[in-house]
Coordinates of C-alpha atoms in Angstrom, one line a residue:
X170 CA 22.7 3.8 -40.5
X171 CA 21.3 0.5 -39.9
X172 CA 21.6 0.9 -36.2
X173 CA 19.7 4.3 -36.2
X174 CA 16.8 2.3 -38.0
X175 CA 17.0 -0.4 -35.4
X176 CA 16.7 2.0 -32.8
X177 CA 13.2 3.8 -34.6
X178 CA 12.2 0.2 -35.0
X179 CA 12.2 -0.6 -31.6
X180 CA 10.7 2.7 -30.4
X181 CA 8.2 1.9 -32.8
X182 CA 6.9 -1.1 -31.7
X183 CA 7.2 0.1 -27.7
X184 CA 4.9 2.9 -29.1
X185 CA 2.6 -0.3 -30.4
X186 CA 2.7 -2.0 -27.5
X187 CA 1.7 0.7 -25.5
X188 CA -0.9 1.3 -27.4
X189 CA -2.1 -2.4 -27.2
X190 CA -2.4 -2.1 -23.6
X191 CA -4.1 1.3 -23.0
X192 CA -6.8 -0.4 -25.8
X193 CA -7.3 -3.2 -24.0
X194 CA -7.5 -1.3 -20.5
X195 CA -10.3 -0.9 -18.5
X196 CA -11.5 2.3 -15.6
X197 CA -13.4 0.7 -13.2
X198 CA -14.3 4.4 -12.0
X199 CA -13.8 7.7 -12.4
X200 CA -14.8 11.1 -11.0
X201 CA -14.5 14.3 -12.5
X202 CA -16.8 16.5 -9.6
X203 CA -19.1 17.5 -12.0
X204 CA -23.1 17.8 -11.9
X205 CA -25.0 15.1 -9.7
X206 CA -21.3 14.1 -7.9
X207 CA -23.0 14.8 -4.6
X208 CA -25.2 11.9 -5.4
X209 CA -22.2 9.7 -5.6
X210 CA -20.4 10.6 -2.8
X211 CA -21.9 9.8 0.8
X212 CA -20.4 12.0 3.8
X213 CA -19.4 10.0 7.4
X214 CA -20.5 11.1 10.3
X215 CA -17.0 10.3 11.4
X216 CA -15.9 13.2 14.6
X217 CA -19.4 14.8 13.9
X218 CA -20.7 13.8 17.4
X219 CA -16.9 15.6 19.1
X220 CA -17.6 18.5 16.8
X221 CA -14.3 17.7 15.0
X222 CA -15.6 17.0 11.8
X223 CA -15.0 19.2 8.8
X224 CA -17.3 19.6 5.3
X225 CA -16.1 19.7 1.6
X226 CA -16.7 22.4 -1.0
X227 CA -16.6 22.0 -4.8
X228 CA -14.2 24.6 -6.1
X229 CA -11.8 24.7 -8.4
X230 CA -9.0 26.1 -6.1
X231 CA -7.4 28.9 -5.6
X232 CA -4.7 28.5 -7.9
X233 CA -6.5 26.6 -11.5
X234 CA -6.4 26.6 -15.3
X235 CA -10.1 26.0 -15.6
X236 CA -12.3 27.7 -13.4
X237 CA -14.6 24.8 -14.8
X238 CA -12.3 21.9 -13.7
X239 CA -13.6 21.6 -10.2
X240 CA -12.5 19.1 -7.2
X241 CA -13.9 19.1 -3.7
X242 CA -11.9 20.5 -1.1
X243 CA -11.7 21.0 2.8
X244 CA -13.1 23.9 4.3
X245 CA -11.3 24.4 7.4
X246 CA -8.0 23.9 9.2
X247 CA -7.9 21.4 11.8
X248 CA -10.8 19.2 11.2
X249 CA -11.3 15.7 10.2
X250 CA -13.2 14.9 6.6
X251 CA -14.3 11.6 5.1
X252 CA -16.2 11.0 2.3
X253 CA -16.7 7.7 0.3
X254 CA -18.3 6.5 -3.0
X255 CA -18.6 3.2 -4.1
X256 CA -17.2 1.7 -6.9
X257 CA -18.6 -1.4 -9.3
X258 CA -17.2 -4.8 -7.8
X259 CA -14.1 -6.3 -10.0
X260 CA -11.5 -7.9 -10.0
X261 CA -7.9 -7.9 -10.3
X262 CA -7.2 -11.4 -10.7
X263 CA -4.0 -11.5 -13.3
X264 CA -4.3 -7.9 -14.1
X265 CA -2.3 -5.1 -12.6
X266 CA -4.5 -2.6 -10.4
X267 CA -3.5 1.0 -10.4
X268 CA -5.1 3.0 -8.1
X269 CA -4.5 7.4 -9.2
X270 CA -5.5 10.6 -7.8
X271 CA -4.4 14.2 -7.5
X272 CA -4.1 15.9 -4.6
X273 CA -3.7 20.0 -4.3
X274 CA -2.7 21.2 -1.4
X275 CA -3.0 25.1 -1.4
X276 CA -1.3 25.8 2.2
X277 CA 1.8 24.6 3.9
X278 CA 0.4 21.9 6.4
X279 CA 2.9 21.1 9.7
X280 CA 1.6 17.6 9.8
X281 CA -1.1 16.2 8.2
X282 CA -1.9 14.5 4.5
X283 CA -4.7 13.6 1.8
X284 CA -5.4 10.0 2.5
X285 CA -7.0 7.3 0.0
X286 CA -8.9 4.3 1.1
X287 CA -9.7 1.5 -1.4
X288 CA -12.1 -0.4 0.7
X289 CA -14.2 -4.1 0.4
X290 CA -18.0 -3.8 -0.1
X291 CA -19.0 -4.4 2.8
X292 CA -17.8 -0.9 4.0
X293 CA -20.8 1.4 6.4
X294 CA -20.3 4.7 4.4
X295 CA -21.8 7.0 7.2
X296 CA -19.3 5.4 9.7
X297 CA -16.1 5.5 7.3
X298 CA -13.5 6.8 9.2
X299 CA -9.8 6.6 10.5
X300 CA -10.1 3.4 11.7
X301 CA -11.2 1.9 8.4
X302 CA -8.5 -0.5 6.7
X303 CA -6.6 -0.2 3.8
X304 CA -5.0 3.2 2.7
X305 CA -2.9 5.4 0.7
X306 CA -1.7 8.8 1.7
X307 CA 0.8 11.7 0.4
X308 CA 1.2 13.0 3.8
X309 CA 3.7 16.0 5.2
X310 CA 5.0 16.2 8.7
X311 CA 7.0 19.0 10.0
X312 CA 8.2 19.8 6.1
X313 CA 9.0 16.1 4.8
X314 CA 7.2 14.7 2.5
X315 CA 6.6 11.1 2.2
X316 CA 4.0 8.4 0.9
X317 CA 2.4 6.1 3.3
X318 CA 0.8 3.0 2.3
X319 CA -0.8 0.5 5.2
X320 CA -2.8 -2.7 3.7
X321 CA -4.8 -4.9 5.9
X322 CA -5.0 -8.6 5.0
X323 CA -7.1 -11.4 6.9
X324 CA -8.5 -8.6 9.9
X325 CA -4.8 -7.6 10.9
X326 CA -3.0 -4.6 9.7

C-alpha cells in the first residue's frame, strides 16, 4: 500500500512540475492563418524570374476536422514556394528553444519535403530562398522518410 501511494505521489508532483513550466513558458509566435495573416507573411520572389515559382492558398485541406481550421498550402506540383514572417527578436540564452509545426502532406511526393527556416533579422524577405541558412525539414525521397536539420554557424554551413 505504501508503495502504491509513493507512486501517486511522485506522479503528482511530475504533474506539478509540469505545470510549473508550461506557466512560466513563453510563445514568442504563433500563427493560426486566420484574418489579416496575409499581412504577416511576405512572399519571395525566389524562382519567379525562371518561372519556377509556385503560390500558396489558404484552405483547410482536403482531408480536415474543421473546415474553419485553415493552413496555407501549395498549389501546384513541381514548383518552388517561400514565404517568410518575422518574428519579435529574443533570446534563448539559458532557456530551451523549441521550434513546432505541422505539416500535411495530402499526396505521395517521390522526393521532395516541407522545409522550416528559423532565420537572424537581418534576413531580405523578397529574396528568401534555398540558399538561405539555417533549416528544418520533414522531407521524403523515393518513399523514406527522414528529418533533416542543417545549422549554419559563423558564415559556414
Amino acid at each position: 500500500m505504501a508503495e502504491n501511494s509513493s507512486t501517486e505521489l511522485n506522479k503528482f508532483v511530475f504533474f506539478c512540475l509540469l505545470l510549473i513550466q508550461v506557466a512560466v513558458s513563453e510563445i514568442i509566435f504563433e500563427e493560426r492563418f486566420e484574418d489579416g495573416w496575409r499581412s504577416r507573411w511576405v512572399k519571395s520572389d525566389w524562382k519567379s524570374s525562371e518561372g519556377k515559382a509556385g503560390s500558396f492558398k489558404h484552405t483547410a485541406g482536403q482531408w480536415h476536422g474543421d473546415p474553419d481550421d485553415k493552413g496555407i498550402q501549395t498549389s501546384s506540383d513541381a514548383k518552388h514556394f517561400a514565404i517568410s514572417a518575422k518574428i519579435p527578436e529574443f533570446t534563448n540564452k539559458n532557456r530551451t528553444l523549441v521550434l513546432q509545426y505541422s505539416v500535411k502532406f495530402e499526396q505521395e511526393i517521390e522526393c521532395g519535403g516541407g522545409y522550416i527556416k528559423l532565420l537572424s533579422g537581418f534576413v531580405n524577405q523578397k529574396k528568401f530562398g534555398g540558399d538561405t541558412p539555417y533549416m528544418y525539414v520533414p522531407y521524403s525521397m523515393f518513399s523514406t522518410l527522414f528529418l533533416l536539420l542543417g545549422l549554419y554557424q559563423m558564415n559556414e554551413w
